Coordinates of C-alpha atoms in Angstrom, one line a residue:
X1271 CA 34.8 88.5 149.7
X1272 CA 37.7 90.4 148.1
X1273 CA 39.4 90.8 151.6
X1274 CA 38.6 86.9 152.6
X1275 CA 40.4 86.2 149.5
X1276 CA 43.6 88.1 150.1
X1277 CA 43.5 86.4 153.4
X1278 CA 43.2 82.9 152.1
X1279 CA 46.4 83.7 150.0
X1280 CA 48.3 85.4 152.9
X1281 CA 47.7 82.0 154.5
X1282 CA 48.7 79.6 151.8
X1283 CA 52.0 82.2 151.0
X1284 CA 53.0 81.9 155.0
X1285 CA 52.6 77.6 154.7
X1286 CA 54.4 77.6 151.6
X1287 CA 57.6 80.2 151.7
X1288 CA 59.2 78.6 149.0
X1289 CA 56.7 78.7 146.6
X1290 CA 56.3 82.2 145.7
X1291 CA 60.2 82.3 144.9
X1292 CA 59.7 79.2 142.7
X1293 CA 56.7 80.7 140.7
X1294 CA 59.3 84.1 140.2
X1295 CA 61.8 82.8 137.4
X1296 CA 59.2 81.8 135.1
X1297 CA 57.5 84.9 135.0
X1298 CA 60.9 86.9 135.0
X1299 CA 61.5 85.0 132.0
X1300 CA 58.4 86.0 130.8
X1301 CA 58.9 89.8 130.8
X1302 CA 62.1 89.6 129.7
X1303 CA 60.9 87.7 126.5
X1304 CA 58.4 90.6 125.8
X1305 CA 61.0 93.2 126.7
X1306 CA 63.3 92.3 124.4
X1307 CA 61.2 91.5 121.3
X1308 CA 60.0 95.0 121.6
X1309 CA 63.4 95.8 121.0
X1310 CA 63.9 93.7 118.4
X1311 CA 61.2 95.5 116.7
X1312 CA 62.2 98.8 117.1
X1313 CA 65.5 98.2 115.6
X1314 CA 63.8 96.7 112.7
X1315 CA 61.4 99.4 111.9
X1316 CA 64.3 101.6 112.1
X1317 CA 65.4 100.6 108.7
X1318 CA 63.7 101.9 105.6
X1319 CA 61.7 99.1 104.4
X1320 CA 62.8 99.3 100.7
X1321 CA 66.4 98.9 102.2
X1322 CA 67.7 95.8 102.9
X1323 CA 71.2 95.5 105.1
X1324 CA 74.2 95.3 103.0
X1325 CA 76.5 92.6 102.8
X1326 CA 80.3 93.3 103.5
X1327 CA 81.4 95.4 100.2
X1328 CA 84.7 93.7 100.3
X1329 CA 83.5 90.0 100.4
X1330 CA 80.9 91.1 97.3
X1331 CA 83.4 93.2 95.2
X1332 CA 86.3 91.0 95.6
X1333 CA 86.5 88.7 92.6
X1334 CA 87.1 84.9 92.9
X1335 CA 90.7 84.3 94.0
X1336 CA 92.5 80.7 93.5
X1337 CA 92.0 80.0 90.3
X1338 CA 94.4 77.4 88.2
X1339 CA 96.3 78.5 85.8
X1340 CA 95.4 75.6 83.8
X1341 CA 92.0 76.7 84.2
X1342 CA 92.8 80.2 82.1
X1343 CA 95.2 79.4 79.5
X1344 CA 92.4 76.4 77.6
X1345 CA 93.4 78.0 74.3
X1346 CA 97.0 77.7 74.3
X1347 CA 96.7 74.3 75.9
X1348 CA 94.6 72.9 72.9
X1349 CA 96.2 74.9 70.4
X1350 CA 99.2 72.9 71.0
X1351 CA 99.2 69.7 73.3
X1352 CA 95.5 69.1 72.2
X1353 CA 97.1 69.0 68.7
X1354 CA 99.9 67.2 69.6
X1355 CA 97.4 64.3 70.7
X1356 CA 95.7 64.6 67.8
X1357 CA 98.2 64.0 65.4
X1358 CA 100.5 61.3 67.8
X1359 CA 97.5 59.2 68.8
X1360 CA 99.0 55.9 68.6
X1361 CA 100.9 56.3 66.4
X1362 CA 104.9 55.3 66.4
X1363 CA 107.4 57.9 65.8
X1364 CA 108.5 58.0 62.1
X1365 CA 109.5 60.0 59.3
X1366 CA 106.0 61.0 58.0
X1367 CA 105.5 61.7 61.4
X1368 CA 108.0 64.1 62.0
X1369 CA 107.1 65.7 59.1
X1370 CA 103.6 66.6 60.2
X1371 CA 105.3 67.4 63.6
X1372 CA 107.3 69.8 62.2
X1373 CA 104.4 71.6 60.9
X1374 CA 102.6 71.8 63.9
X1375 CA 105.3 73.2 65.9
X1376 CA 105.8 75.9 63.4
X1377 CA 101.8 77.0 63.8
X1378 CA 101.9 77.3 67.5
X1379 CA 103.5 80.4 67.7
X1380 CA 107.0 79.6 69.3
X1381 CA 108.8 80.5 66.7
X1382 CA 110.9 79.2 64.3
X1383 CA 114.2 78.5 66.1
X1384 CA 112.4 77.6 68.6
X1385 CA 110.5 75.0 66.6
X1386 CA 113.1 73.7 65.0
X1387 CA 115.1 72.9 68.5
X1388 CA 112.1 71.0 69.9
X1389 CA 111.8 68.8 66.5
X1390 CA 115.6 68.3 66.4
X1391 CA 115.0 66.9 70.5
X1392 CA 111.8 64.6 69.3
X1393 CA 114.1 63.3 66.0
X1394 CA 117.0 62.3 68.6
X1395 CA 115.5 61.0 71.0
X1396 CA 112.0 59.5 70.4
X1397 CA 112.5 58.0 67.4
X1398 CA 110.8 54.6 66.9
X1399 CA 108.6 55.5 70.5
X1400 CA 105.5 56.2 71.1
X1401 CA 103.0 59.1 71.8
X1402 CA 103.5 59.3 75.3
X1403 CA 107.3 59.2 74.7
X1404 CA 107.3 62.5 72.3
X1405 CA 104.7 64.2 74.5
X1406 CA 107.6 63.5 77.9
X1407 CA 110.3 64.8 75.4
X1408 CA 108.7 68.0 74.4
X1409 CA 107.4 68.5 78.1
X1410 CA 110.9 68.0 79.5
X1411 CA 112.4 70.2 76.7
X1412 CA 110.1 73.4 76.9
X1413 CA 110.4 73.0 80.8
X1414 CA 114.1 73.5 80.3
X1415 CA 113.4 76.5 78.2
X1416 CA 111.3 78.5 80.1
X1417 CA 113.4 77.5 83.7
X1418 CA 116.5 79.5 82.0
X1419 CA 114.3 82.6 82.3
X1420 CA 112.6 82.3 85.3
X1421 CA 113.3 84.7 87.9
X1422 CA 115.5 83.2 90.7
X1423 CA 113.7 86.0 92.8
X1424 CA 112.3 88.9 93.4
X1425 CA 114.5 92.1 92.2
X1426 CA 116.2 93.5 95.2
X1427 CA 114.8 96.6 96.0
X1428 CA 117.2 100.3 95.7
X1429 CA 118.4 101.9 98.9
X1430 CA 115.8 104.7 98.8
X1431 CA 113.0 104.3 95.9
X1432 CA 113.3 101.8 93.1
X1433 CA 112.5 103.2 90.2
X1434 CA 110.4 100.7 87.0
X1435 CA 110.3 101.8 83.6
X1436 CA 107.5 100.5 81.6
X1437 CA 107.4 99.6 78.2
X1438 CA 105.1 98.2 75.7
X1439 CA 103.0 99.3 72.6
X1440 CA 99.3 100.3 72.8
X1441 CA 97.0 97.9 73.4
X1442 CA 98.9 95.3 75.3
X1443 CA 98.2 96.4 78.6
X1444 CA 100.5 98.3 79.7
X1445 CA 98.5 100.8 81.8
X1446 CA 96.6 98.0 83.6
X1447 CA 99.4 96.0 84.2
X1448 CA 101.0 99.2 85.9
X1449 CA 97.9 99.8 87.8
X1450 CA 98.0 95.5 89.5
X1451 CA 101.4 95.9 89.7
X1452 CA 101.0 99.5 92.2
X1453 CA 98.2 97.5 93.9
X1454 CA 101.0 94.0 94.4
X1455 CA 103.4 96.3 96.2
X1456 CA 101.3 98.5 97.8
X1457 CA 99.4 94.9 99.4
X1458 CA 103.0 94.5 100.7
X1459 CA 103.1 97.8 102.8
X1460 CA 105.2 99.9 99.9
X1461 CA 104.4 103.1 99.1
X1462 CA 103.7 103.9 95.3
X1463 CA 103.8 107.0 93.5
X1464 CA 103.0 106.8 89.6
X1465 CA 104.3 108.8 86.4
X1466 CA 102.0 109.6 83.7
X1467 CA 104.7 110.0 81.3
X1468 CA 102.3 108.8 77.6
X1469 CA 102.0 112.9 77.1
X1470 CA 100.9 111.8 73.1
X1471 CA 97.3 110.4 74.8
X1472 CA 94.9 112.2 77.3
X1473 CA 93.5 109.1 77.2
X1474 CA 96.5 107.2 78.3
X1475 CA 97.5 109.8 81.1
X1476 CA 93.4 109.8 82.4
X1477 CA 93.4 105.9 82.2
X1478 CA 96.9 106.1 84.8
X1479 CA 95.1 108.4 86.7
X1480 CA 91.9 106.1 87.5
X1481 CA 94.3 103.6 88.7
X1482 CA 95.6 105.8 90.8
X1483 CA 92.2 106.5 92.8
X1484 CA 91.6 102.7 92.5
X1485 CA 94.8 102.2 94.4
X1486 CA 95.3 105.5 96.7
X1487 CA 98.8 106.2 94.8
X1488 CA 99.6 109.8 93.8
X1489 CA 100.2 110.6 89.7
X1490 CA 102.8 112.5 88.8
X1491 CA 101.3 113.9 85.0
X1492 CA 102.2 116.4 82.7
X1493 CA 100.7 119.1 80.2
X1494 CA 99.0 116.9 76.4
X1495 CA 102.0 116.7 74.0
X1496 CA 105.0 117.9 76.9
X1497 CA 108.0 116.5 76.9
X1498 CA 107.6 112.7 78.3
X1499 CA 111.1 112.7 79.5
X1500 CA 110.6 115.3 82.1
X1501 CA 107.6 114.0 83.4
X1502 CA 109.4 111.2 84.0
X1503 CA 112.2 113.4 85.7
X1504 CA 109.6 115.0 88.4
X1505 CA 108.3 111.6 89.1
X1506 CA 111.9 110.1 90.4
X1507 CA 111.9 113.8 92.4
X1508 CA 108.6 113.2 93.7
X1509 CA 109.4 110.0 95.0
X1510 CA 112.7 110.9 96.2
X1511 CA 111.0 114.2 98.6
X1512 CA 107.7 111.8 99.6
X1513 CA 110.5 109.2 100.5
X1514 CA 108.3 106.7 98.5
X1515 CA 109.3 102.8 98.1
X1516 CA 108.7 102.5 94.6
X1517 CA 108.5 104.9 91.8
X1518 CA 106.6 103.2 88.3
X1519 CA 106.6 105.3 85.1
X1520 CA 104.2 104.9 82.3
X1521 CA 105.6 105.5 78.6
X1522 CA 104.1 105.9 75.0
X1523 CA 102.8 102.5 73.7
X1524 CA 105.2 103.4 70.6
X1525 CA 104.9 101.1 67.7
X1526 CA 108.3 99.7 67.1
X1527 CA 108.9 100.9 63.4
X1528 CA 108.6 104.2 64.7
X1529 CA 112.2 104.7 65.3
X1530 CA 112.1 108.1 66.3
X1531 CA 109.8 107.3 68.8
X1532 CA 111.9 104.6 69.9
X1533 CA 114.8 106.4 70.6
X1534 CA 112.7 108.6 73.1
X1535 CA 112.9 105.9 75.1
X1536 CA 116.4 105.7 75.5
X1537 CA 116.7 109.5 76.2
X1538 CA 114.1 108.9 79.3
X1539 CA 116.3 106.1 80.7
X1540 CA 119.2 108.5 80.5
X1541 CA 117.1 111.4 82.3
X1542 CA 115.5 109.0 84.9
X1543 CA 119.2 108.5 85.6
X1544 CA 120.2 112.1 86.5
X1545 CA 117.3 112.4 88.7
X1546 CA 118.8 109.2 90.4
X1547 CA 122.0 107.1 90.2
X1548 CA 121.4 104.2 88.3
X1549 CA 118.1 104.4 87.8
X1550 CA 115.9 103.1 86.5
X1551 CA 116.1 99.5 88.3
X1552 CA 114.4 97.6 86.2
X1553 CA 112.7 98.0 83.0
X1554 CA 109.7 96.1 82.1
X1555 CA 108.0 95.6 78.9
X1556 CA 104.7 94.3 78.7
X1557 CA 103.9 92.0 75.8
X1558 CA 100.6 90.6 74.3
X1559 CA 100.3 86.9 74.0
X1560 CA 97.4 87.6 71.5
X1561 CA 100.1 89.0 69.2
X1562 CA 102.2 85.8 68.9
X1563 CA 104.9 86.2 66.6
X1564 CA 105.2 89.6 66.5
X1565 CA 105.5 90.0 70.4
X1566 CA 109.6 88.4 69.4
X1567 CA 109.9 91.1 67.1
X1568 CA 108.5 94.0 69.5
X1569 CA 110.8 92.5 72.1
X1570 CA 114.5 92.7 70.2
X1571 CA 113.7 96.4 69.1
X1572 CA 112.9 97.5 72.9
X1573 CA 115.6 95.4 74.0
X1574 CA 118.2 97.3 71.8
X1575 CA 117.0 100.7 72.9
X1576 CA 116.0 100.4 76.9
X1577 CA 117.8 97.3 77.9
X1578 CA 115.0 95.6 79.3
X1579 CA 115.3 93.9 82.2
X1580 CA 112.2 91.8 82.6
X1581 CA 108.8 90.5 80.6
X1582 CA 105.3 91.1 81.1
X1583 CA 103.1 88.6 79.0
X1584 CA 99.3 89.4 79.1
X1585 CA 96.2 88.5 77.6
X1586 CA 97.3 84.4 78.2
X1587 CA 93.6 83.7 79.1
X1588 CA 92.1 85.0 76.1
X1589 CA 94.4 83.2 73.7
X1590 CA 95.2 80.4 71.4
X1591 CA 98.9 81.8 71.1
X1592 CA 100.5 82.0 74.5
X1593 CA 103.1 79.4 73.3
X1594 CA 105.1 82.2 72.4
X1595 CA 106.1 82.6 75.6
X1596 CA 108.0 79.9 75.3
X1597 CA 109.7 81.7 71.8
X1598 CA 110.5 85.1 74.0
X1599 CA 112.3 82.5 76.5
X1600 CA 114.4 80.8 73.7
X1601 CA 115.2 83.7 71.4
X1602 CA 115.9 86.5 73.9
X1603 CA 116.6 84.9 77.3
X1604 CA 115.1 87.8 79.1
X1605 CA 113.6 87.1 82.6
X1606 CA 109.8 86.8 82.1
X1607 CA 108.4 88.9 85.5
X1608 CA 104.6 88.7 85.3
X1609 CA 101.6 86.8 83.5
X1610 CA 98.8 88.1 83.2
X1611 CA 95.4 86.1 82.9
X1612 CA 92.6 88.0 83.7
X1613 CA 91.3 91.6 84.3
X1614 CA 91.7 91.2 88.5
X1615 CA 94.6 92.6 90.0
X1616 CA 95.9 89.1 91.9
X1617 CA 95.4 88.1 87.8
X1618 CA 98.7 89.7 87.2
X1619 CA 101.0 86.6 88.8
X1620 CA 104.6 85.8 89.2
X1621 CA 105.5 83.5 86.4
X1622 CA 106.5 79.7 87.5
X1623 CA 107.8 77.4 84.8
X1624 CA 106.8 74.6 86.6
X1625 CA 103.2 76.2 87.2
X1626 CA 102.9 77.2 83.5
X1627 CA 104.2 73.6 81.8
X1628 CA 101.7 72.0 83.9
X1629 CA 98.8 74.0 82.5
X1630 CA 100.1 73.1 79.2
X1631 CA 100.2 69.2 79.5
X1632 CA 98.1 68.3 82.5
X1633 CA 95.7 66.0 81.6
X1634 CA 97.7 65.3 78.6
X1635 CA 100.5 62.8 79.5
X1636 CA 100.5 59.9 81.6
X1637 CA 100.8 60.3 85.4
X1638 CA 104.0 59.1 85.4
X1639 CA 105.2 62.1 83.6
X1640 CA 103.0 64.9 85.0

């Protein structure tokens, strides 16, 4: 029976050639299916079964990017255009008007001659307008302000490595706005070598040196209470052997009624400068927005002794005070370098006046004016 069968099918297979091949693919098809889900399944058991894959560390560490700078500085916006609404409404520019203008300019932290050039602006040439008229006035006006200190571009970097002083008293953010500022230039292919030169706090030279993991950039430190200026020395020589791009030094956050401590400062810039010719390049100091008024003050005092070059404002997120940025612009005319608004390193951004006077009165004014 079993032989008459293979017969039958030896038959059938020689009247119909074409039919084995036919019948072929499916059933290739069908191994291969098997095949590879056995695979599949290996693979999977392979992994421990509390463990799930990870996701790409960079896409789940990296913080949201993007956002407006409206978006951060709320505080400042409705500490003085929300105000400034407030009190205008619809209401027609008069004396008692003015008066209560005058007022509020004076609690928004930009200072008094600052203040009282904006009011003197409004009194000229909105009187007898309207709200919308004195909120285009005080736009136009702060815009001119802050475009005098705007940057006209970046500083152009030293043939060899370009040396940045940093300045600032504790608290404001100094060391953090050191550590963004590495991670900026190093994002831009320069190397970066740090000096720890705060030798008064462990806690300021240890804080430098975790930014300096975070970023892959070597820290030039010295011994708890050494001299700050030689620290500061061996840096600019460390850089200058490693042939490193740029070379940022950290300094004591020195409160500026300490005027011993103050005048420290002006010895390192002189030292900084024997270890290279005109040196340092620039000279940053890095400000507090929470501060308001006294961030003017801090600013003459380092001024006078370091001749700084350029201003860091931070903290304008967290704030109802950041119009004193507009105050530093006015009173001191110093180029303002940086803003900070948050605690991610792309947080520490070029400053626009365009970019920032926008965040202050969008949503505020008619279209036609913003």
């Amino acid at each position: 029976m079993e032989q008459s069968l293979i017969a039958i099918l030896e038959a059938w297979a020689i009247r119909n050639p074409l039919l084995p091949v036919l019948l072929m693919g499916p059933i290739a098809l069908a191994v291969a299916g098997v095949i590879g889900s056995g695979l599949r399944s290996g693979r999977r058991s392979a992994v421990a079964p509390d463990r799930k894959p990870a996701a790409p560390a960079a896409l789940a560490a990296k913080p949201p990017t993007g956002a407006r700078l409206r978006d951060r500085m709320g505080l400042t916006r409705e500490n003085l255009v929300g105000r400034l609404g407030q009190l205008l409404g619809g209401r027609t520019v008069d004396a008692a008007l003015l008066d209560q203008l005058e007022a509020l300019l004076f609690e928004a932290d930009l200072g008094v001659q600052t203040a009282d050039s904006l009011l003197a602006t409004v009194r000229a040439e909105a009187r007898g307008g309207d709200a919308e008229a004195v909120k285009g006035i005080l736009r136009a006006a702060i815009l001119e302000k802050l475009r005098r200190v705007e940057p006209a571009a970046e500083p152009a970097a030293a043939e060899g490595t370009h040396v940045i002083l940093v300045l600032g008293v504790n608290g404001a953010g100094k060391t953090t706005s050191i550590g963004k500022l590495a991670a900026r230039y190093l994002a831009n292919g320069r190397s970066v070598i740090l000096g720890a030169c705060d030798t008064f706090r462990a806690a300021a030279s240890e804080q430098l040196q975790v930014w300096g993991e975070r970023t892959g950039c070597e820290v030039i430190a010295g011994a708890p209470g050494g001299d700050p200026s030689a620290v500061a020395f061996d840096t600019v020589k460390a850089a200058i052997a490693r042939n490193i791009d740029v070379a940022i030094i950290d300094t004591a956050g020195r409160l500026q009624t300490k005027r011993p401590l103050m005048e420290e400062l002006g010895k390192m810039v002189r030292v900084i400068g024997k270890g290279l010719a005109d040196a340092p390049h620039e000279v940053l100091l890095v400000l507090d927005a929470t501060t308001g008024q006294n961030a003017i003050s801090q600013a003459r005092l380092f001024t006078e002794v370091a001749g700084v070059t350029g201003l860091v404002l931070t903290k304008l997120d967290g704030t109802a005070k950041g119009g004193v940025l507009i105050g530093l612009a006015d009173a001191l005319g110093i180029p303002v370098r940086f803003v900070g608004v948050g605690e991610a390193a792309e947080d520490l951004r070029d400053f626009s006046a365009d970019e920032f006077v926008d965040a202050l009165f969008e949503g505020a004014i008619g279209a036609e004016l913003a």
